[in-house]
Amino acid sequence: MTRVVLLGSENGAPPLPLTGLPGSPMAFQRLIDQAVPYDPEPVVIIRPGQAAYYPGARTVESADRAGDLRVIAEVAAGLEEDLLVLPADSLIHDELIYQLVKSKRGAVALVVREERDPDAPEPPPIEEAVPEIGMNILEGRPQRARISKTRVISQGSAYHQVTRPNAALLGPLHLKASQVANLAEAARDLAEFASLTGPEDGVTELLVLGLVRRGVSVGIRGRRDLFYRQVNAGNAHESVQEFLTFDEDRARLDNAVKGADGFFTTYFVSTYSRFIARWAARRGLTPNQVTLISIALGLLAAGAFATGGRPGYVAGGVLIYFAFVFDCVDGQVARYARKFGVLGAWLDATFDRFKEYAVFVGLAVGATVSGQFGDGEEIWTLALIALALQSVKHLLDFSFGAANRRKPPNPLPTLDLAVADDRPLRDALEVRKATSGGTVKNLLRLWTKAGKFRTVHWARKMIVFPIGERFAAIAIVTAFFDPRVTFLVLITWGGIAATYTLTGRLLRSMA
């Protein structure tokens, strides 16, 4: 469950009707309806005398911004659930709320990033930069955040300066239960500094400021193909019209596709499998039912391979391809329909291996039945080597993942709220970066940076021989050659993948 806190208008203005949306709901009422699936009783922080504007809502009165922060601190104190903070005048897609709530980051804020001209000169290094309050405007928002590719580095206010701001926070802020206690402490501290803030400082901006200065890593998410805006009397009509131009269902469908899939999956499966997933979800098929279809196709492929003839090899190649397609579809159905379960996750992970090993057996049986390889002893030996190699690779992946989850987090530098300039924070980050080197780390850092080139990016994806590439190799090589060549390809590519993976794991463990 997620506790939801909505921030009412600070200037006492009543909520606006969203004319043009079905039913023309009030902005806050629409937001409460969106929040109810996560929190049956969201809290709305209001100014005295505003209760009549929020009929039926659970309201808490606050006299000023300091009071808002104290209310948030009180809500967060001792909370063992996630927390979502939103301005009550937000116009936002359901899918964007869902993406924020389901983020794996301990804290995540919605941002809009400055688009820099690629032909413009590089900004000066930090030691030569002049601190700026950041009052330049980005899409109508004060641009007072400095962000990297993944997180907020520094956040400012009317009092707190930011060196080279390049983004603005849009309002929503989500925290996992593990970071809620930090938010409560940050909100209490910020309440003491509220008199130094200006009217343009949003509560969530101040909360991010407090979290960052406490050393909390606040992740970022852009709107991408979804919509967010705080509506007011001046922009309500324009906001609704722009909101209606977005295809939320298509965005939800696109978000159902994993963003870090391999080359074969990205270009030869996910380009259309998402539409199968939507078709299946709209007809009530569950992810587990789609998994069973994938398993059945995998077993049929193994049976086709076991016939030992060219037609069987071709049919098996087609069937194993579509077994993999439906293996992708089951996860996409789960994400699109938001139907997740422990059983489904276990079935998916377990039967991926089961299908693959069943196909190995089918290929070996087919080669033996064909009589092309004598008694088939050589083929069975190759099949066992391929199976053992793949098992070792899975062991490396799962064991390293488990060990990595136990790794203590690398603490970020902190900075007292009384310090107006963020330079000490930025300098500490630069020092940490400069002293966290070493040969191994520098090598890994260079390899990571090389990933910005698409050729290197996809080469790294393919060299690890993910399941999409394995099934593609089985389907194509068997259809055109024979099981012996297929197993030699699996062993050769699998050996390279295992060596590359083991080397990477060792280097990262040493670093």
XYZ file of C-alpha atoms in Angstrom:
511
model
C 0.000 0.000 0.000
C 1.068 3.607 -0.623
C 0.059 6.529 1.591
C -0.930 9.537 -0.556
C -0.652 13.190 0.523
C -2.165 15.905 -1.695
C -1.049 19.514 -1.329
C -3.959 21.960 -1.568
C -3.733 25.478 -2.945
C -1.469 27.804 -0.935
C -3.217 30.967 -2.114
C -6.703 29.902 -1.087
C -7.969 29.510 -4.653
C -10.801 26.985 -5.124
C -10.219 23.871 -7.266
C -10.917 24.260 -10.968
C -13.267 22.172 -13.125
C -11.474 20.364 -15.941
C -13.848 21.363 -18.709
C -13.434 19.061 -21.689
C -12.722 15.863 -19.758
C -15.561 13.350 -19.333
C -17.874 14.639 -16.599
C -15.810 17.835 -16.288
C -14.511 16.794 -12.843
C -12.767 19.098 -10.414
C -8.999 18.713 -10.650
C -8.664 17.561 -7.033
C -11.579 15.103 -7.322
C -10.054 13.474 -10.368
C -6.749 13.200 -8.511
C -8.413 11.672 -5.443
C -10.098 9.087 -7.692
C -6.671 8.297 -9.151
C -5.153 8.008 -5.662
C -7.806 5.699 -4.181
C -6.356 2.488 -5.738
C -3.190 3.181 -3.748
C -4.683 4.828 -0.633
C -8.423 4.599 0.162
C -8.186 7.780 2.270
C -5.621 10.202 0.816
C -4.767 13.174 3.011
C -5.320 16.697 1.590
C -3.384 19.522 3.257
C -5.452 22.723 3.031
C -5.463 26.288 4.290
C -7.996 27.345 7.000
C -11.425 27.873 5.490
C -10.801 25.708 2.421
C -12.558 22.564 3.707
C -15.702 23.351 1.693
C -13.624 23.155 -1.499
C -12.752 19.499 -0.830
C -16.052 17.774 0.073
C -15.681 14.183 1.253
C -11.885 14.383 1.407
C -9.787 13.734 4.501
C -8.378 17.215 5.071
C -5.761 18.586 7.464
C -5.514 22.345 7.948
C -2.186 24.149 7.808
C -1.612 27.882 8.121
C 1.497 28.155 5.962
C 4.270 26.274 4.191
C 6.020 25.474 7.464
C 2.775 23.897 8.630
C 2.568 21.879 5.402
C 6.015 20.470 6.073
C 5.129 19.623 9.667
C 1.977 17.803 8.546
C 4.018 15.767 6.054
C 6.537 14.994 8.794
C 3.692 13.845 11.051
C 2.188 11.637 8.328
C 5.588 10.150 7.504
C 6.678 9.577 11.118
C 6.620 5.868 11.847
C 5.050 5.081 8.469
C 5.961 1.609 7.230
C 4.449 2.120 3.795
C 5.484 3.979 0.669
C 4.548 7.657 0.413
C 3.393 9.665 -2.612
C 3.190 13.474 -2.422
C 1.280 15.360 -5.149
C -0.045 18.903 -5.589
C -3.850 18.702 -5.439
C -4.181 20.723 -8.651
C -2.233 18.164 -10.697
C -3.512 16.966 -14.052
C -1.684 13.693 -14.592
C -2.153 10.412 -16.395
C -2.936 7.281 -14.367
C -0.016 5.545 -16.053
C 2.449 8.204 -14.900
C 1.292 7.839 -11.281
C 1.685 4.079 -11.656
C 5.201 4.420 -13.066
C 6.224 6.636 -10.146
C 4.698 4.363 -7.531
C 6.269 1.229 -9.026
C 9.719 2.765 -9.401
C 12.466 0.700 -7.780
C 14.263 3.825 -6.544
C 14.084 4.650 -2.856
C 12.997 8.163 -3.816
C 11.969 9.453 -7.235
C 10.861 12.887 -8.432
C 9.220 13.952 -11.689
C 11.414 16.420 -13.570
C 11.627 18.335 -16.817
C 15.149 18.571 -18.150
C 16.792 21.419 -20.013
C 17.496 20.432 -23.622
C 21.004 21.635 -24.424
C 22.074 22.411 -27.974
C 24.523 19.636 -28.971
C 26.560 22.232 -30.883
C 26.833 24.533 -27.875
C 30.167 24.637 -26.015
C 30.584 22.460 -22.954
C 29.738 24.209 -19.662
C 32.706 25.303 -17.541
C 34.027 22.905 -14.882
C 32.543 23.190 -11.437
C 35.472 25.114 -9.972
C 35.030 27.837 -12.624
C 31.265 27.998 -12.565
C 29.385 30.805 -10.939
C 26.656 29.672 -8.537
C 23.192 30.692 -9.683
C 19.944 30.914 -7.805
C 18.343 29.347 -10.856
C 15.409 31.654 -11.416
C 15.457 31.027 -15.166
C 12.206 29.400 -16.206
C 11.797 25.967 -17.791
C 8.274 25.346 -19.119
C 6.875 27.763 -16.563
C 8.741 26.177 -13.629
C 11.666 27.677 -11.682
C 14.748 25.883 -12.963
C 16.529 25.189 -9.691
C 17.622 21.565 -9.901
C 20.926 20.149 -11.013
C 20.453 16.577 -12.210
C 22.627 13.852 -13.675
C 21.328 11.077 -15.919
C 19.862 9.202 -12.962
C 19.368 11.444 -9.922
C 19.099 14.918 -8.433
C 22.550 16.239 -7.560
C 21.412 19.532 -6.037
C 18.125 21.352 -5.495
C 17.670 25.001 -4.663
C 15.177 27.441 -3.201
C 14.908 31.219 -2.885
C 17.650 30.906 -0.238
C 19.629 27.855 -1.419
C 21.751 28.394 -4.522
C 22.427 25.801 -7.230
C 25.472 25.706 -9.481
C 24.425 25.457 -13.133
C 20.797 24.307 -12.756
C 19.629 22.235 -15.706
C 16.165 21.000 -14.700
C 12.977 21.811 -12.840
C 10.962 19.597 -10.512
C 7.343 19.229 -11.573
C 5.636 18.334 -8.299
C 5.147 14.578 -7.726
C 7.511 12.856 -5.288
C 7.427 9.175 -4.349
C 9.366 7.439 -1.572
C 9.780 3.811 -0.678
C 9.129 2.857 2.926
C 12.898 2.647 3.509
C 13.271 6.403 2.868
C 10.120 7.699 4.568
C 11.907 8.226 7.885
C 14.477 10.404 6.107
C 11.636 12.419 4.592
C 10.069 12.958 8.012
C 13.361 14.299 9.404
C 13.960 16.451 6.329
C 10.443 17.922 6.541
C 10.937 18.833 10.225
C 14.266 20.512 9.484
C 12.830 22.372 6.500
C 9.929 23.700 8.545
C 12.478 25.683 10.562
C 13.815 27.248 7.355
C 10.431 27.940 5.756
C 10.684 31.673 6.445
C 13.683 31.840 4.087
C 11.783 30.341 1.168
C 9.950 32.289 -1.506
C 6.421 32.022 -2.932
C 7.815 30.197 -5.974
C 9.202 27.359 -3.814
C 6.995 24.279 -4.000
C 6.695 21.939 -1.022
C 7.945 18.948 -2.992
C 10.917 20.996 -4.230
C 11.804 21.755 -0.631
C 11.403 18.103 0.321
C 13.811 17.077 -2.436
C 16.212 19.777 -1.233
C 16.081 18.331 2.281
C 16.519 14.742 1.080
C 19.479 15.523 -1.166
C 21.226 17.461 1.596
C 20.709 14.492 3.926
C 22.571 12.260 1.450
C 19.496 10.523 0.013
C 19.698 9.507 -3.627
C 16.610 10.990 -5.307
C 16.049 9.400 -8.698
C 14.458 11.222 -11.604
C 11.782 10.441 -14.136
C 10.677 12.537 -17.065
C 7.159 12.651 -18.470
C 8.280 11.118 -21.772
C 5.067 10.131 -23.576
C 2.729 11.068 -20.705
C 1.309 14.325 -19.352
C 1.695 16.286 -16.133
C 0.865 19.879 -15.258
C -0.457 21.884 -12.331
C -3.629 23.579 -13.540
C -4.745 27.096 -12.688
C -7.248 29.598 -14.023
C -4.793 30.742 -16.658
C -3.836 27.371 -18.130
C -6.762 25.027 -17.373
C -8.262 24.997 -20.894
C -4.881 24.701 -22.598
C -3.836 21.922 -20.191
C -6.958 19.842 -20.839
C -6.593 20.216 -24.600
C -2.958 19.150 -24.479
C -3.787 16.304 -22.105
C -6.300 14.924 -24.614
C -3.678 14.804 -27.373
C -1.753 12.090 -25.501
C -2.524 8.418 -26.156
C -2.284 7.067 -22.623
C -3.148 3.510 -23.647
C -0.311 3.456 -26.189
C 2.069 4.836 -23.584
C 0.940 2.163 -21.144
C 1.470 -0.469 -23.820
C 4.942 0.836 -24.656
C 5.838 0.887 -20.954
C 4.833 -2.783 -20.771
C 7.893 -3.597 -22.893
C 11.167 -3.938 -21.035
C 13.549 -1.141 -21.861
C 16.719 -3.218 -21.444
C 16.011 -6.226 -23.672
C 18.498 -7.782 -26.056
C 18.953 -6.982 -29.731
C 16.854 -9.841 -31.105
C 14.025 -9.245 -28.647
C 13.989 -5.496 -29.288
C 13.937 -5.628 -33.081
C 12.354 -8.980 -33.928
C 9.819 -9.559 -31.139
C 8.828 -6.472 -29.140
C 8.002 -4.513 -32.281
C 4.713 -6.427 -32.439
C 4.436 -8.643 -29.337
C 3.052 -5.704 -27.330
C -0.040 -5.703 -29.552
C -0.553 -9.411 -28.914
C -0.247 -8.607 -25.202
C -2.926 -5.915 -25.413
C -5.205 -8.235 -27.398
C -4.732 -10.970 -24.797
C -5.258 -8.632 -21.827
C -8.468 -7.196 -23.272
C -9.852 -10.712 -23.649
C -9.134 -11.607 -20.078
C -6.116 -13.861 -20.569
C -3.863 -13.911 -17.534
C -0.055 -13.867 -17.689
C 0.010 -17.442 -16.375
C -2.249 -18.621 -19.205
C 0.076 -16.983 -21.735
C 3.016 -18.693 -19.999
C 1.283 -22.050 -20.503
C 0.920 -21.266 -24.237
C 4.653 -20.546 -24.371
C 5.434 -23.813 -22.581
C 3.189 -25.777 -24.953
C 4.867 -24.227 -28.007
C 8.298 -25.002 -26.530
C 7.379 -28.653 -26.009
C 5.928 -28.868 -29.526
C 9.216 -27.439 -30.830
C 11.161 -30.095 -28.927
C 8.876 -32.752 -30.415
C 9.369 -31.383 -33.924
C 13.153 -31.381 -33.508
C 12.977 -34.965 -32.255
C 11.615 -36.183 -35.606
C 15.108 -35.893 -37.075
C 14.025 -34.668 -40.510
C 14.432 -31.349 -42.288
C 10.684 -30.528 -42.117
C 10.779 -31.186 -38.368
C 13.840 -28.976 -37.941
C 12.159 -26.108 -39.805
C 8.881 -26.557 -37.921
C 10.783 -26.716 -34.630
C 12.582 -23.483 -35.487
C 9.279 -21.708 -36.151
C 7.700 -23.112 -32.991
C 10.616 -22.200 -30.719
C 10.540 -18.664 -32.104
C 6.866 -18.261 -31.230
C 7.452 -19.946 -27.867
C 9.844 -17.089 -27.161
C 7.383 -14.513 -28.507
C 4.759 -15.683 -26.014
C 7.428 -15.806 -23.317
C 7.785 -12.046 -23.891
C 4.033 -11.564 -24.154
C 3.312 -13.010 -20.694
C 5.440 -10.339 -19.002
C 3.964 -7.639 -21.201
C 0.440 -8.758 -20.301
C 1.384 -8.621 -16.605
C 2.739 -5.085 -16.929
C -0.047 -3.821 -19.210
C -2.880 -5.347 -17.156
C -0.973 -4.796 -13.867
C -1.463 -8.415 -12.867
C 1.549 -9.584 -10.936
C 2.006 -12.607 -8.729
C 4.706 -14.704 -7.115
C 3.432 -17.800 -8.910
C 3.650 -16.100 -12.287
C 7.189 -14.847 -11.685
C 8.276 -18.318 -10.541
C 6.595 -20.054 -13.483
C 8.168 -17.669 -15.966
C 11.708 -18.053 -14.609
C 11.458 -21.823 -14.103
C 9.842 -22.815 -17.379
C 12.159 -20.638 -19.460
C 14.860 -23.093 -18.426
C 12.520 -26.077 -18.823
C 11.652 -25.157 -22.440
C 15.278 -24.592 -23.332
C 16.479 -27.877 -21.881
C 13.547 -29.747 -23.432
C 14.632 -28.363 -26.815
C 18.204 -29.594 -26.153
C 16.796 -33.079 -25.551
C 14.617 -32.849 -28.664
C 17.615 -31.876 -30.803
C 19.703 -34.727 -29.426
C 16.892 -37.245 -29.954
C 16.350 -35.985 -33.509
C 20.036 -36.300 -34.347
C 20.048 -39.856 -32.989
C 16.856 -40.854 -34.804
C 18.162 -39.495 -38.110
C 21.106 -41.923 -38.014
C 23.316 -39.189 -39.442
C 25.632 -39.267 -36.417
C 25.951 -42.957 -35.725
C 24.754 -43.966 -32.289
C 24.370 -40.297 -31.326
C 26.869 -40.449 -28.451
C 28.737 -37.385 -29.711
C 25.516 -35.383 -29.984
C 24.408 -36.277 -26.453
C 27.835 -35.256 -25.155
C 27.510 -31.895 -26.916
C 23.966 -31.491 -25.532
C 25.183 -32.127 -21.973
C 28.045 -29.637 -22.404
C 25.639 -26.994 -23.718
C 23.230 -27.646 -20.849
C 26.013 -27.523 -18.232
C 27.448 -24.329 -19.722
C 24.084 -22.611 -19.671
C 23.431 -23.787 -16.098
C 26.766 -22.355 -14.953
C 25.955 -19.035 -16.626
C 22.556 -18.897 -14.879
C 24.302 -19.686 -11.580
C 26.737 -16.810 -12.121
C 23.907 -14.411 -12.901
C 21.682 -15.339 -9.957
C 24.487 -15.618 -7.376
C 26.023 -12.278 -8.357
C 22.599 -10.620 -8.253
C 21.990 -12.000 -4.758
C 25.428 -10.878 -3.553
C 24.994 -7.439 -5.097
C 21.702 -6.912 -3.260
C 23.574 -7.389 0.027
C 26.167 -4.767 -0.878
C 25.952 -1.731 1.442
C 25.021 1.478 -0.362
C 27.767 3.965 -1.140
C 26.875 6.996 1.039
C 26.419 10.355 -0.649
C 27.827 13.581 0.819
C 25.586 15.681 3.069
C 25.230 19.416 3.575
C 23.520 21.409 6.308
C 20.419 23.344 5.307
C 21.919 26.495 6.815
C 24.514 26.597 3.999
C 23.091 28.622 1.135
C 25.662 27.721 -1.550
C 25.653 24.137 -2.837
C 29.344 24.303 -3.803
C 30.520 22.215 -0.789
C 28.093 19.473 -1.847
C 29.276 19.559 -5.445
C 32.931 19.697 -4.399
C 32.416 16.650 -2.163
C 30.931 14.741 -5.092
C 33.898 15.719 -7.267
C 36.358 14.602 -4.591
C 34.522 11.304 -4.159
C 34.584 10.742 -7.902
C 38.293 11.582 -8.114
C 39.251 9.326 -5.215
C 37.018 6.400 -6.171
C 39.237 5.440 -9.073
C 41.833 2.734 -9.412
C 42.746 0.685 -12.435
C 39.769 -1.659 -12.220
C 37.209 1.073 -11.613
C 38.600 3.255 -14.354
C 38.481 0.333 -16.766
C 34.861 -0.382 -15.863
C 34.022 3.314 -16.137
C 35.484 3.484 -19.642
C 33.560 0.373 -20.682
C 30.371 1.889 -19.324
C 30.957 5.141 -21.205
C 31.577 3.193 -24.409
C 27.959 2.051 -24.191
C 26.783 5.429 -25.523
C 27.812 4.190 -28.983
C 24.980 2.075 -30.373
C 27.309 -0.508 -31.906
C 29.030 -1.109 -28.577
C 25.689 -1.032 -26.741
C 24.179 -3.798 -28.862
C 27.436 -5.763 -28.975
C 27.439 -5.859 -25.171
C 23.812 -6.968 -25.203
C 24.481 -9.770 -27.660
C 27.770 -11.091 -26.300
C 26.116 -12.263 -23.079
C 23.929 -14.571 -25.215
C 20.527 -13.752 -23.698
C 17.576 -16.064 -24.171
C 16.313 -14.251 -27.273
C 19.637 -14.732 -29.054
C 19.842 -18.360 -27.871
C 16.404 -19.241 -29.186
C 17.124 -17.373 -32.443
C 20.393 -19.308 -32.849
C 18.618 -22.620 -32.218
C 15.808 -21.801 -34.663
C 17.975 -20.493 -37.521
C 20.943 -22.870 -37.297
C 18.810 -25.996 -36.915
C 16.508 -25.012 -39.792
C 19.470 -24.545 -42.175
C 21.999 -27.052 -40.819
C 21.695 -29.837 -38.224
C 21.663 -30.367 -34.418
C 25.426 -30.915 -34.258
C 26.130 -27.471 -35.711
C 23.462 -26.004 -33.399
C 25.145 -27.418 -30.291
C 28.570 -26.243 -31.462
C 27.175 -22.712 -31.906
C 25.545 -22.847 -28.457
C 28.757 -24.073 -26.829
C 31.038 -21.604 -28.628
C 28.837 -18.535 -28.103
C 27.860 -19.720 -24.619
C 31.537 -20.164 -23.692
C 32.354 -16.647 -24.855
C 29.337 -15.319 -22.928
C 30.306 -17.192 -19.746
C 33.899 -15.911 -19.971
C 32.751 -12.339 -20.561
C 30.200 -12.557 -17.730
C 32.624 -14.120 -15.258
C 35.298 -11.531 -16.086
C 32.819 -8.704 -15.584
C 31.562 -10.138 -12.302
C 35.120 -10.538 -10.981
C 36.099 -7.002 -11.968
C 32.972 -5.498 -10.419
C 33.509 -7.515 -7.237
C 37.101 -6.288 -7.026
C 36.014 -2.701 -7.657
